[in-house]
Short mmCIF file of C-alpha atoms in Angstrom, two decimals:
data_model
loop_
_atom_site.label_atom_id
_atom_site.label_comp_id
_atom_site.label_asym_id
_atom_site.label_seq_id
_atom_site.Cartn_x
_atom_site.Cartn_y
_atom_site.Cartn_z
CA UNK A 103 0.16 -17.73 -25.31
CA UNK A 104 -0.86 -17.24 -21.67
CA UNK A 105 -3.03 -14.45 -20.33
CA UNK A 106 -1.92 -11.86 -17.76
CA UNK A 107 -3.75 -9.70 -15.23
CA UNK A 108 -2.91 -6.00 -15.38
CA UNK A 109 -3.17 -2.81 -13.35
CA UNK A 110 -6.97 -2.52 -13.30
CA UNK A 111 -7.43 -5.79 -11.37
CA UNK A 112 -10.28 -5.45 -8.86
CA UNK A 113 -9.32 -8.69 -6.99
CA UNK A 114 -12.95 -9.76 -6.54
CA UNK A 115 -12.07 -13.32 -7.69
CA UNK A 116 -14.65 -13.57 -10.47
CA UNK A 117 -11.86 -14.79 -12.75
CA UNK A 118 -10.86 -17.50 -10.27
CA UNK A 119 -14.36 -18.95 -10.26
CA UNK A 120 -14.33 -19.55 -14.03
CA UNK A 121 -10.75 -20.77 -14.54
CA UNK A 122 -10.92 -24.46 -15.60
CA UNK A 123 -7.35 -25.26 -14.50
CA UNK A 124 -7.08 -23.21 -11.27
CA UNK A 125 -4.12 -21.19 -12.50
CA UNK A 126 -5.14 -17.84 -10.93
CA UNK A 127 -3.89 -17.08 -7.43
CA UNK A 128 -4.08 -16.20 -4.63
CA UNK A 129 -7.56 -17.64 -4.18
CA UNK A 130 -9.94 -16.58 -1.39
CA UNK A 131 -8.88 -19.71 0.53
CA UNK A 132 -5.18 -18.72 0.51
CA UNK A 133 -3.58 -16.47 3.15
CA UNK A 134 -2.31 -13.89 0.65
CA UNK A 135 -5.76 -13.17 -0.79
CA UNK A 136 -6.60 -9.51 -0.23
CA UNK A 137 -2.98 -8.64 0.52
CA UNK A 138 -1.44 -8.73 -2.96
CA UNK A 139 -1.53 -5.86 -5.43
CA UNK A 140 -3.18 -8.07 -8.07
CA UNK A 141 -4.36 -11.57 -8.74
CA UNK A 142 -1.89 -13.44 -10.97
CA UNK A 143 -2.13 -15.97 -13.80
CA UNK A 144 0.51 -18.70 -13.89
CA UNK A 145 1.87 -18.73 -17.48
CA UNK A 146 3.04 -22.35 -17.08
CA UNK A 147 -0.45 -23.59 -16.22
CA UNK A 148 -2.66 -21.25 -18.30
CA UNK A 149 -4.30 -23.08 -21.23
CA UNK A 150 -5.16 -19.86 -23.08
CA UNK A 151 -8.91 -20.48 -22.97
CA UNK A 152 -9.82 -16.83 -22.30
CA UNK A 153 -12.56 -17.64 -19.78
CA UNK A 154 -11.01 -15.28 -17.23
CA UNK A 155 -10.85 -12.40 -19.71
CA UNK A 156 -14.50 -12.88 -20.64
CA UNK A 157 -15.55 -12.93 -16.98
CA UNK A 158 -13.38 -10.05 -15.73
CA UNK A 159 -15.73 -7.23 -14.65
CA UNK A 160 -13.10 -4.50 -15.21
CA UNK A 161 -11.38 -5.64 -18.44
CA UNK A 162 -8.02 -6.19 -16.74
CA UNK A 163 -7.01 -9.50 -18.41
CA UNK A 164 -5.29 -9.76 -21.80
CA UNK A 165 -3.14 -12.22 -23.79
CA UNK A 166 0.50 -11.53 -22.96
CA UNK A 167 1.40 -11.01 -26.63
CA UNK A 168 -1.13 -8.15 -26.85
CA UNK A 169 0.22 -6.18 -23.89
CA UNK A 170 1.68 -2.87 -24.99
CA UNK A 171 2.66 0.52 -23.60
CA UNK A 172 2.24 0.86 -19.84
CA UNK A 173 0.85 -2.72 -19.66
CA UNK A 174 3.81 -4.36 -21.40
CA UNK A 175 5.58 -5.46 -18.26
CA UNK A 176 2.60 -7.25 -16.71
CA UNK A 177 3.43 -10.55 -18.40
CA UNK A 178 6.67 -10.54 -16.42
CA UNK A 179 4.87 -9.32 -13.26
CA UNK A 180 2.54 -12.35 -13.43
CA UNK A 181 5.40 -14.76 -14.14
CA UNK A 182 7.53 -13.35 -11.32
CA UNK A 183 4.77 -13.94 -8.78
CA UNK A 184 4.90 -17.71 -9.42
CA UNK A 185 8.67 -17.73 -9.37
CA UNK A 186 8.49 -16.23 -5.87
CA UNK A 187 5.39 -18.21 -4.83
CA UNK A 188 5.48 -21.74 -6.29
CA UNK A 189 2.00 -23.28 -6.48
CA UNK A 190 0.82 -26.83 -7.02
CA UNK A 191 -2.56 -25.66 -8.40
CA UNK A 192 -4.38 -28.17 -6.23
CA UNK A 193 -8.12 -27.61 -6.13
CA UNK A 194 -9.54 -26.54 -2.82
CA UNK A 195 -12.65 -27.89 -1.18
CA UNK A 196 -15.65 -26.96 -3.34
CA UNK A 197 -18.14 -24.55 -1.86
CA UNK A 198 -21.88 -24.60 -2.50
CA UNK A 199 -24.50 -21.92 -1.90
CA UNK A 200 -25.97 -21.79 1.57
CA UNK A 201 -29.68 -22.26 2.08
CA UNK A 202 -32.09 -21.24 4.82
CA UNK A 203 -34.17 -23.94 6.55
CA UNK A 204 -37.60 -24.04 4.95
CA UNK A 205 -39.45 -23.45 8.21
CA UNK A 206 -37.81 -20.05 8.61
CA UNK A 207 -39.65 -18.60 5.63
CA UNK A 208 -38.20 -15.81 3.50
CA UNK A 209 -35.46 -13.81 5.18
CA UNK A 210 -35.81 -10.04 5.02
CA UNK A 211 -32.47 -8.26 5.37
CA UNK A 212 -31.74 -4.53 5.37
CA UNK A 213 -28.37 -3.47 3.95
CA UNK A 214 -27.28 0.05 4.90
CA UNK A 215 -25.13 1.48 2.11
CA UNK A 216 -24.92 0.99 -1.65
CA UNK A 217 -21.16 0.87 -2.18
CA UNK A 218 -19.19 -2.23 -3.20
CA UNK A 219 -19.40 -3.95 0.22
CA UNK A 220 -23.15 -3.38 0.36
CA UNK A 221 -23.66 -4.51 -3.24
CA UNK A 222 -21.66 -7.71 -2.78
CA UNK A 223 -23.61 -8.40 0.42
CA UNK A 224 -26.93 -7.97 -1.37
CA UNK A 225 -25.78 -10.14 -4.28
CA UNK A 226 -24.76 -12.89 -1.89
CA UNK A 227 -28.05 -12.76 0.02
CA UNK A 228 -30.12 -12.86 -3.16
CA UNK A 229 -28.04 -15.65 -4.69
CA UNK A 230 -27.49 -17.98 -1.77
CA UNK A 231 -30.40 -17.42 0.58
CA UNK A 232 -33.31 -16.35 -1.58
CA UNK A 233 -33.65 -13.39 0.75
CA UNK A 234 -35.63 -10.20 0.27
CA UNK A 235 -33.20 -7.29 0.55
CA UNK A 236 -33.80 -3.64 1.37
CA UNK A 237 -30.87 -1.33 0.46
CA UNK A 238 -30.72 2.11 2.10
CA UNK A 239 -28.36 5.01 1.41
CA UNK A 240 -28.22 8.56 2.71
CA UNK A 241 -27.21 9.85 -0.74
CA UNK A 242 -29.80 10.40 -3.49
CA UNK A 243 -27.64 8.24 -5.81
CA UNK A 244 -26.34 4.71 -5.29
CA UNK A 245 -22.71 3.70 -5.71
CA UNK A 246 -20.75 4.77 -2.64
CA UNK A 247 -17.00 4.39 -3.12
CA UNK A 248 -17.41 3.24 -6.70
CA UNK A 249 -19.08 6.52 -7.68
CA UNK A 250 -17.36 8.97 -5.35
CA UNK A 251 -14.00 7.32 -4.57
CA UNK A 252 -12.50 5.81 -7.72
CA UNK A 253 -10.37 8.30 -9.68
CA UNK A 254 -12.05 9.53 -12.88
CA UNK A 255 -9.18 8.31 -15.08
CA UNK A 256 -9.75 4.74 -13.80
CA UNK A 257 -12.85 4.17 -15.90
CA UNK A 258 -12.10 0.45 -16.33
CA UNK A 259 -12.35 -0.03 -12.56
CA UNK A 260 -15.77 1.60 -12.57
CA UNK A 261 -17.12 -1.01 -15.00
CA UNK A 262 -17.73 -3.32 -12.08
CA UNK A 263 -20.67 -1.03 -11.40
CA UNK A 264 -22.45 -2.53 -14.40
CA UNK A 265 -22.93 -5.77 -12.48
CA UNK A 266 -24.23 -3.80 -9.50
CA UNK A 267 -26.71 -1.97 -11.75
CA UNK A 268 -28.29 -5.32 -12.58
CA UNK A 269 -28.57 -6.02 -8.86
CA UNK A 270 -30.99 -3.13 -8.35
CA UNK A 271 -33.39 -4.63 -10.89
CA UNK A 272 -33.84 -7.83 -8.90
CA UNK A 273 -37.54 -8.17 -7.99
CA UNK A 274 -36.58 -9.23 -4.44
CA UNK A 275 -34.68 -5.99 -3.81
CA UNK A 276 -36.11 -2.68 -2.59
CA UNK A 277 -34.08 0.52 -2.83
CA UNK A 278 -34.53 3.57 -0.58
CA UNK A 279 -32.17 6.48 -1.30
CA UNK A 280 -31.82 9.87 0.37
CA UNK A 281 -32.66 8.15 3.67
CA UNK A 282 -30.23 8.47 6.58
CA UNK A 283 -30.14 6.06 9.49
CA UNK A 284 -29.92 8.05 12.70
CA UNK A 285 -31.69 11.04 11.16
CA UNK A 286 -34.74 9.75 9.28
CA UNK A 287 -34.92 6.20 10.63
CA UNK A 288 -33.42 4.47 13.65
CA UNK A 289 -31.65 1.13 13.96
CA UNK A 290 -34.74 -0.01 15.88
CA UNK A 291 -36.92 0.88 12.88
CA UNK A 292 -34.80 -1.38 10.68
CA UNK A 293 -34.85 -4.23 13.19
CA UNK A 294 -38.64 -3.99 13.55
CA UNK A 295 -39.12 -4.73 9.85
CA UNK A 296 -36.25 -7.10 8.99
CA UNK A 297 -34.81 -10.34 10.35
CA UNK A 298 -31.33 -8.83 10.15
CA UNK A 299 -29.49 -5.61 9.32
CA UNK A 300 -26.07 -5.40 7.64
CA UNK A 301 -24.23 -2.09 7.94
CA UNK A 302 -21.86 -1.56 4.99
CA UNK A 303 -21.27 2.18 5.22
CA UNK A 304 -17.52 2.29 4.60
CA UNK A 305 -14.96 4.48 6.33
CA UNK A 306 -15.68 8.05 5.30
CA UNK A 307 -13.76 10.09 7.88
CA UNK A 308 -10.20 11.26 7.12
CA UNK A 309 -7.49 10.41 9.61
CA UNK A 310 -5.95 13.48 11.16
CA UNK A 311 -2.30 14.37 11.71
CA UNK A 312 -2.80 16.38 14.91
CA UNK A 313 -0.14 18.97 14.06
CA UNK A 314 -0.43 22.76 14.50
CA UNK A 315 -2.15 24.59 11.67
CA UNK A 316 -4.27 21.65 10.56
CA UNK A 317 -7.41 23.81 10.74
CA UNK A 318 -6.10 26.41 8.31
CA UNK A 319 -8.12 26.91 5.11
CA UNK A 320 -6.37 25.04 2.32
CA UNK A 321 -5.48 22.04 4.52
CA UNK A 322 -7.90 19.38 3.31
CA UNK A 323 -8.59 15.73 3.90
CA UNK A 324 -8.18 13.35 0.99
CA UNK A 325 -11.89 12.57 1.15
CA UNK A 326 -12.70 16.19 0.38
CA UNK A 327 -10.41 16.33 -2.66
CA UNK A 328 -11.50 12.94 -3.99
CA UNK A 329 -15.16 13.85 -3.47
CA UNK A 330 -14.57 17.20 -5.17
CA UNK A 331 -13.32 15.73 -8.42
CA UNK A 332 -15.88 12.89 -8.28
CA UNK A 333 -18.98 15.11 -7.88
CA UNK A 334 -19.81 14.03 -4.32
CA UNK A 335 -22.83 16.16 -3.38
CA UNK A 336 -21.42 16.56 0.14
CA UNK A 337 -18.39 18.49 -1.23
CA UNK A 338 -18.88 22.05 -2.54
CA UNK A 339 -17.66 22.90 -6.04
CA UNK A 340 -15.32 25.55 -4.57
CA UNK A 341 -13.74 23.25 -1.95
CA UNK A 342 -10.31 23.04 -3.63
CA UNK A 343 -8.20 26.12 -4.44
CA UNK A 344 -5.64 25.54 -7.22
CA UNK A 345 -4.16 29.05 -7.32
CA UNK A 346 -0.71 28.09 -5.94
CA UNK A 347 2.12 26.53 -7.95
CA UNK A 348 2.92 23.83 -5.39
CA UNK A 349 0.72 21.40 -3.48
CA UNK A 350 1.79 19.00 -0.73
CA UNK A 351 0.14 15.63 -0.20
CA UNK A 352 0.97 13.97 3.13
CA UNK A 353 0.99 10.22 2.49
CA UNK A 354 2.04 7.91 -0.32
CA UNK A 355 -0.74 5.36 -0.68
CA UNK A 356 -2.82 4.86 -3.79
CA UNK A 357 -5.18 7.69 -2.84
CA UNK A 358 -2.22 10.08 -2.54
CA UNK A 359 -1.06 8.99 -5.99
CA UNK A 360 -4.57 9.46 -7.37
CA UNK A 361 -4.72 13.01 -6.06
CA UNK A 362 -1.27 13.91 -7.38
CA UNK A 363 -2.08 12.42 -10.78
CA UNK A 364 -5.42 14.23 -11.12
CA UNK A 365 -3.98 17.58 -10.01
CA UNK A 366 -1.24 17.43 -12.65
CA UNK A 367 -2.82 15.53 -15.55
CA UNK A 368 -3.62 17.34 -18.77
CA UNK A 369 -7.23 18.49 -18.27
CA UNK A 370 -8.04 17.50 -21.85
CA UNK A 371 -7.02 13.94 -20.98
CA UNK A 372 -9.49 14.03 -18.09
CA UNK A 373 -12.18 15.62 -20.26
CA UNK A 374 -13.02 12.17 -21.65
CA UNK A 375 -13.85 10.81 -18.17
CA UNK A 376 -16.70 11.32 -15.70
CA UNK A 377 -14.77 13.91 -13.67
CA UNK A 378 -17.00 16.57 -12.12
CA UNK A 379 -17.53 19.54 -14.44
CA UNK A 380 -16.55 22.01 -11.72
CA UNK A 381 -13.28 20.14 -11.10
CA UNK A 382 -12.49 20.00 -14.81
CA UNK A 383 -13.03 23.76 -15.12
CA UNK A 384 -10.80 24.39 -12.09
CA UNK A 385 -8.05 22.14 -13.44
CA UNK A 386 -8.12 23.96 -16.78
CA UNK A 387 -7.31 27.17 -14.91
CA UNK A 388 -4.99 25.56 -12.34
CA UNK A 389 -1.63 27.06 -11.36
CA UNK A 390 -0.41 23.81 -9.73
CA UNK A 391 2.77 22.55 -11.42
CA UNK A 392 4.37 20.52 -8.64
CA UNK A 393 2.92 18.04 -6.14
CA UNK A 394 5.15 16.91 -3.27
CA UNK A 395 4.35 13.56 -1.64
CA UNK A 396 5.62 13.38 1.95
CA UNK A 397 6.07 9.83 3.28
CA UNK A 398 7.18 9.15 6.83
CA UNK A 399 8.61 5.75 5.85
CA UNK A 400 11.20 4.79 3.26
CA UNK A 401 10.63 3.48 -0.29
CA UNK A 402 10.65 -0.18 0.81
CA UNK A 403 7.62 0.46 3.03
CA UNK A 404 5.66 2.67 0.63
CA UNK A 405 1.90 2.28 0.94
CA UNK A 406 1.16 2.53 -2.79
CA UNK A 407 0.80 -0.64 -4.86
CA UNK A 408 3.28 -1.48 -7.59
CA UNK A 409 0.70 -1.25 -10.43
CA UNK A 410 -0.39 2.24 -9.38
CA UNK A 411 3.19 3.48 -9.12
CA UNK A 412 4.20 1.93 -12.44
CA UNK A 413 1.26 3.73 -14.06
CA UNK A 414 2.34 7.00 -12.43
CA UNK A 415 5.73 6.77 -14.12
CA UNK A 416 4.05 6.45 -17.50
CA UNK A 417 2.05 9.70 -17.34
CA UNK A 418 2.71 11.89 -20.37
CA UNK A 419 4.17 15.29 -19.60
CA UNK A 420 4.69 14.64 -15.88
CA UNK A 421 8.15 14.07 -14.44
CA UNK A 422 8.61 11.97 -11.29
CA UNK A 423 11.66 12.78 -9.15
CA UNK A 424 12.96 11.76 -5.73
CA UNK A 425 13.95 14.55 -3.34
CA UNK A 426 17.11 13.43 -1.53
CA UNK A 427 20.57 14.74 -0.74
CA UNK A 428 22.06 11.32 -1.49
CA UNK A 429 21.89 8.88 -4.39
CA UNK A 430 19.48 6.00 -3.91
CA UNK A 431 21.06 2.57 -3.32
CA UNK A 432 20.54 0.04 -6.08
CA UNK A 433 17.81 -2.44 -5.14
CA UNK A 434 16.87 -5.45 -7.23
CA UNK A 435 13.49 -6.28 -5.70
CA UNK A 436 10.65 -4.97 -3.56
CA UNK A 437 9.04 -1.56 -3.76
CA UNK A 438 12.37 0.23 -3.58
CA UNK A 439 13.15 -1.21 -7.01
CA UNK A 440 10.19 0.72 -8.43
CA UNK A 441 12.29 3.90 -8.11
CA UNK A 442 15.00 2.52 -10.41
CA UNK A 443 15.94 5.09 -13.02
CA UNK A 444 14.15 8.03 -11.43
CA UNK A 445 16.17 11.25 -11.11
CA UNK A 446 17.32 12.12 -7.59
CA UNK A 447 17.49 15.79 -6.72
CA UNK A 448 18.45 17.92 -3.73
CA UNK A 449 15.42 20.20 -3.96
CA UNK A 450 15.75 23.83 -2.95
CA UNK A 451 12.28 24.48 -1.54
CA UNK A 452 12.88 28.23 -1.38
CA UNK A 453 12.75 28.40 -5.18
CA UNK A 454 9.58 28.10 -7.23
CA UNK A 455 8.96 24.80 -9.02
CA UNK A 456 10.86 24.43 -12.30
CA UNK A 457 9.13 24.66 -15.65
CA UNK A 458 6.79 21.81 -16.53
CA UNK A 459 4.80 19.54 -14.24
CA UNK A 460 6.28 17.09 -11.78
CA UNK A 461 5.66 14.87 -8.78
CA UNK A 462 8.32 14.98 -6.07
CA UNK A 463 8.69 11.97 -3.74
CA UNK A 464 10.10 12.88 -0.34
CA UNK A 465 10.63 9.83 1.88
CA UNK A 466 11.43 9.64 5.60
CA UNK A 467 9.76 12.98 6.23
CA UNK A 468 6.69 14.26 8.04
CA UNK A 469 5.09 17.65 8.69
CA UNK A 470 5.71 19.38 12.01
CA UNK A 471 3.42 22.33 11.32
CA UNK A 472 1.26 23.93 8.67
CA UNK A 473 1.79 27.67 8.61
CA UNK A 474 0.01 30.67 7.13
CA UNK A 475 -2.07 33.69 8.06
CA UNK A 476 -5.54 33.54 6.52
CA UNK A 477 -4.90 30.21 4.77
CA UNK A 478 -2.11 27.67 4.50
CA UNK A 479 1.11 28.96 2.99
CA UNK A 480 3.37 25.98 3.52
CA UNK A 481 4.64 23.07 5.59
CA UNK A 482 7.33 23.11 8.23
CA UNK A 483 9.15 19.76 8.04
CA UNK A 484 10.08 17.74 11.10
CA UNK A 485 13.65 17.52 9.82
CA UNK A 486 13.84 21.29 9.39
CA UNK A 487 13.11 23.56 6.45
CA UNK A 488 9.95 24.96 4.95
CA UNK A 489 8.04 23.85 1.87
CA UNK A 490 5.90 26.69 0.48
CA UNK A 491 2.50 25.37 -0.68
CA UNK A 492 -0.96 26.82 -1.17
CA UNK A 493 -2.73 23.46 -0.90
CA UNK A 494 -2.04 20.65 1.58
CA UNK A 495 -3.88 17.34 1.51
CA UNK A 496 -3.90 14.75 4.30
CA UNK A 497 -3.92 11.33 2.60
CA UNK A 498 -2.92 9.11 5.51
CA UNK A 499 -5.97 6.89 5.47
CA UNK A 500 -9.63 6.83 6.41
CA UNK A 501 -11.54 5.66 9.45
CA UNK A 502 -15.10 4.67 10.17
CA UNK A 503 -17.54 6.82 12.14
CA UNK A 504 -19.79 5.63 14.99
CA UNK A 505 -23.14 4.22 13.93
CA UNK A 506 -26.37 4.76 15.89
CA UNK A 507 -26.98 2.10 18.54
CA UNK A 508 -23.88 0.05 17.59
CA UNK A 509 -20.63 -0.38 19.56
CA UNK A 510 -17.59 1.42 18.18
CA UNK A 511 -13.85 0.99 18.64
CA UNK A 512 -12.28 4.47 18.58
CA UNK A 513 -8.77 3.05 18.23
CA UNK A 514 -9.48 1.17 14.99
CA UNK A 515 -12.41 3.20 13.70
CA UNK A 516 -14.47 0.03 13.25
CA UNK A 517 -17.51 -1.68 14.74
CA UNK A 518 -16.32 -4.62 16.89
CA UNK A 519 -17.44 -7.86 15.29
CA UNK A 520 -16.62 -11.50 14.81
CA UNK A 521 -16.61 -12.52 11.16
CA UNK A 522 -19.08 -9.71 10.51
CA UNK A 523 -21.41 -10.53 13.43
CA UNK A 524 -21.94 -7.72 15.92
CA UNK A 525 -24.80 -9.62 17.59
CA UNK A 526 -27.47 -11.93 16.18
CA UNK A 527 -29.51 -9.77 13.83
CA UNK A 528 -26.84 -7.05 13.51
CA UNK A 529 -23.86 -7.35 11.13
CA UNK A 530 -21.19 -5.32 9.37
CA UNK A 531 -19.34 -5.63 6.05
CA UNK A 532 -16.59 -3.69 4.30
CA UNK A 533 -14.31 -1.07 5.79
CA UNK A 534 -16.51 -0.42 8.82
CA UNK A 535 -16.00 -4.10 9.61
CA UNK A 536 -12.30 -4.63 8.91
CA UNK A 537 -10.81 -1.13 8.60
CA UNK A 538 -9.88 0.80 5.42
CA UNK A 539 -7.80 -1.89 3.74
CA UNK A 540 -8.22 -3.74 0.47
CA UNK A 541 -9.61 -2.62 -2.85
CA UNK A 542 -13.09 -2.96 -4.26
CA UNK A 543 -12.82 -6.69 -4.96
CA UNK A 544 -11.75 -7.51 -1.40
CA UNK A 545 -15.28 -6.65 -0.33
CA UNK A 546 -16.66 -9.72 -2.10
CA UNK A 547 -14.98 -12.23 0.23
CA UNK A 548 -15.70 -9.92 3.17
CA UNK A 549 -19.41 -9.87 2.29
CA UNK A 550 -19.50 -13.65 1.88
CA UNK A 551 -18.06 -14.08 5.37
CA UNK A 552 -20.67 -11.73 6.85
CA UNK A 553 -23.53 -13.45 5.03
CA UNK A 554 -22.27 -16.83 6.27
CA UNK A 555 -22.43 -15.52 9.85
CA UNK A 556 -25.95 -14.20 9.24
CA UNK A 557 -27.14 -17.51 7.78
CA UNK A 558 -25.54 -19.44 10.64
CA UNK A 559 -27.67 -17.36 13.02
CA UNK A 560 -30.77 -17.92 10.89
CA UNK A 561 -30.22 -21.68 10.91
CA UNK A 562 -29.72 -21.57 14.70
CA UNK A 563 -33.08 -19.86 15.20
CA UNK A 564 -31.49 -16.62 16.43
CA UNK A 565 -33.33 -14.35 13.97
CA UNK A 566 -37.00 -14.19 15.04
CA UNK A 567 -39.56 -12.89 12.55
CA UNK A 568 -39.88 -9.08 12.65
CA UNK A 569 -43.27 -7.67 13.71
CA UNK A 570 -43.44 -5.28 10.73
CA UNK A 571 -43.83 -6.32 7.08
CA UNK A 572 -41.98 -5.08 4.01
CA UNK A 573 -45.05 -3.03 3.04
CA UNK A 574 -45.10 -1.52 6.54
CA UNK A 575 -41.48 -0.46 6.09
CA UNK A 576 -42.19 1.15 2.73
CA UNK A 577 -45.02 3.15 4.32
CA UNK A 578 -42.73 4.19 7.18
CA UNK A 579 -40.11 5.46 4.73
CA UNK A 580 -42.70 7.45 2.77
CA UNK A 581 -44.04 9.00 5.98
CA UNK A 582 -40.67 9.86 7.54
CA UNK A 583 -38.78 10.67 4.32
CA UNK A 584 -41.01 12.36 1.74
CA UNK A 585 -37.87 13.23 -0.27
CA UNK A 586 -36.77 9.58 -0.48
CA UNK A 587 -35.97 8.23 -3.94
CA UNK A 588 -35.70 4.71 -5.34
CA UNK A 589 -35.07 2.63 -8.44
CA UNK A 590 -37.12 4.87 -10.71
CA UNK A 591 -35.06 7.94 -9.82
CA UNK A 592 -31.83 5.94 -9.93
CA UNK A 593 -32.58 4.94 -13.52
CA UNK A 594 -33.56 8.49 -14.42
CA UNK A 595 -30.28 9.87 -13.01
CA UNK A 596 -28.24 7.24 -14.82
CA UNK A 597 -30.05 7.89 -18.10
CA UNK A 598 -29.68 11.67 -17.83
CA UNK A 599 -25.99 11.53 -16.90
CA UNK A 600 -25.23 9.18 -19.79
CA UNK A 601 -27.15 11.37 -22.23
CA UNK A 602 -25.21 14.42 -21.07
CA UNK A 603 -21.98 12.48 -21.41
CA UNK A 604 -22.76 11.21 -24.90
CA UNK A 605 -23.24 14.77 -26.09
CA UNK A 606 -19.63 15.53 -25.14
CA UNK A 607 -17.95 12.20 -25.87
CA UNK A 608 -17.79 11.22 -22.20
CA UNK A 609 -19.08 8.14 -20.31
CA UNK A 610 -21.35 10.40 -18.24
CA UNK A 611 -21.59 13.94 -16.89
CA UNK A 612 -22.52 13.64 -13.22
CA UNK A 613 -25.15 15.61 -11.41
CA UNK A 614 -23.03 17.17 -8.69
CA UNK A 615 -25.45 18.45 -6.03
CA UNK A 616 -28.27 16.93 -4.02
CA UNK A 617 -30.68 19.42 -5.59
CA UNK A 618 -29.69 18.31 -9.10
CA UNK A 619 -30.00 14.65 -8.17
CA UNK A 620 -33.40 15.15 -6.59
CA UNK A 621 -34.62 17.18 -9.56
CA UNK A 622 -35.14 13.95 -11.53
CA UNK A 623 -38.12 13.03 -9.35
CA UNK A 624 -41.20 12.68 -11.49
CA UNK A 625 -39.28 12.16 -14.74
#
């Protein structure tokens, strides 16, 4: 019986590297890699060895005959991919680790950020180049998107962090947390102590809609809401008001679905996750019973992935309906087919939401204005009509922010680069490099490309030795950033959060403020 890859797939290609018969696609060498919802196992070629399941960092691979419940259809999802994309399973050209010419000595590379893109970059540098790596993050806790961006009910996805935790223990890696580039240290400081610097800081700014009323209290960016329920110390515990019966989320990507799901899920179901304590308490007292997703495009062009939407339809106690005055046409394939069987309703927005909890999908619609006196009271639709709502969330994507002393493209929200190279000695990886596309696993191939560019420059003699040593840099950090933390504090935070979680049957209970995170110093 063949294996199948399911919803939690991180697409980082670890499974591909261990498959003895090359039956998992698309591979990093194929054009579709990074653009499909999942990786897929060909049931006709799979030899049932289980190597992929053992290697999967997020436990997303199972024998087809053991798939049940919401995962039951993934055997067919995997099979259908190969019906639509025939593959000869030919092996590609083997790749071998890069090496640095011996006369260059040991490379010292600074990596700014500790999220998935930064972690994959550091792993690649340690594995292929024997480099010494310095990781720097403005937060007192490492993790980036993995800690503060992944929804709390996606615990399997967060397991990839276990491999990153091992990274920090590498003797050739230094970790400086609670240190901000541009505030505590400059780009010149990094360059003076390292052969190269890789910026992997993500895309943390919310895209704006630029419609009237966007500044009203209660109109929030998705980053604020996601950070709120994930205990991001930058987001106050009182940032999200759940006193209204209806919320509107503008957008229909995976983040929009995450927000809708968390707002409506049974709080006791979330109580077994690492959701922030303040968010869990707010959800237990929440009045929200209906979340409306406004999408400017139609169902065929929806931004969410099929696995995330299929999971949404399986949520216990939450109805999913389509708001439309007309019946939906029957569609046999594509994302429109994901709506098959959903009730279609001509919603009267002047009435309160019906009993129960539900998600309402409204396609081909956009907001023209957010209205209210002291805070948002609703959305005026471009097509006419008003949708009363006490909470509005912009979930139309993220964008990068300018970095000190680096060029920046305002149109794309990225740092201009070529395969990760900004200039010899200066590089980018992750969303700040390519824009906010692709899941966690897509950062692995992205990081490899950036490291290749860096090593090409090293081999070409374009990375002269820095005047300052690693010890000099450590002293500089201690002098400029007396509140800086490192591996010792990281371990203390992890240990304390897990102990707090174990007491309540949870994976961890997060420290939610910078003061709490910094309180572990000296433990």
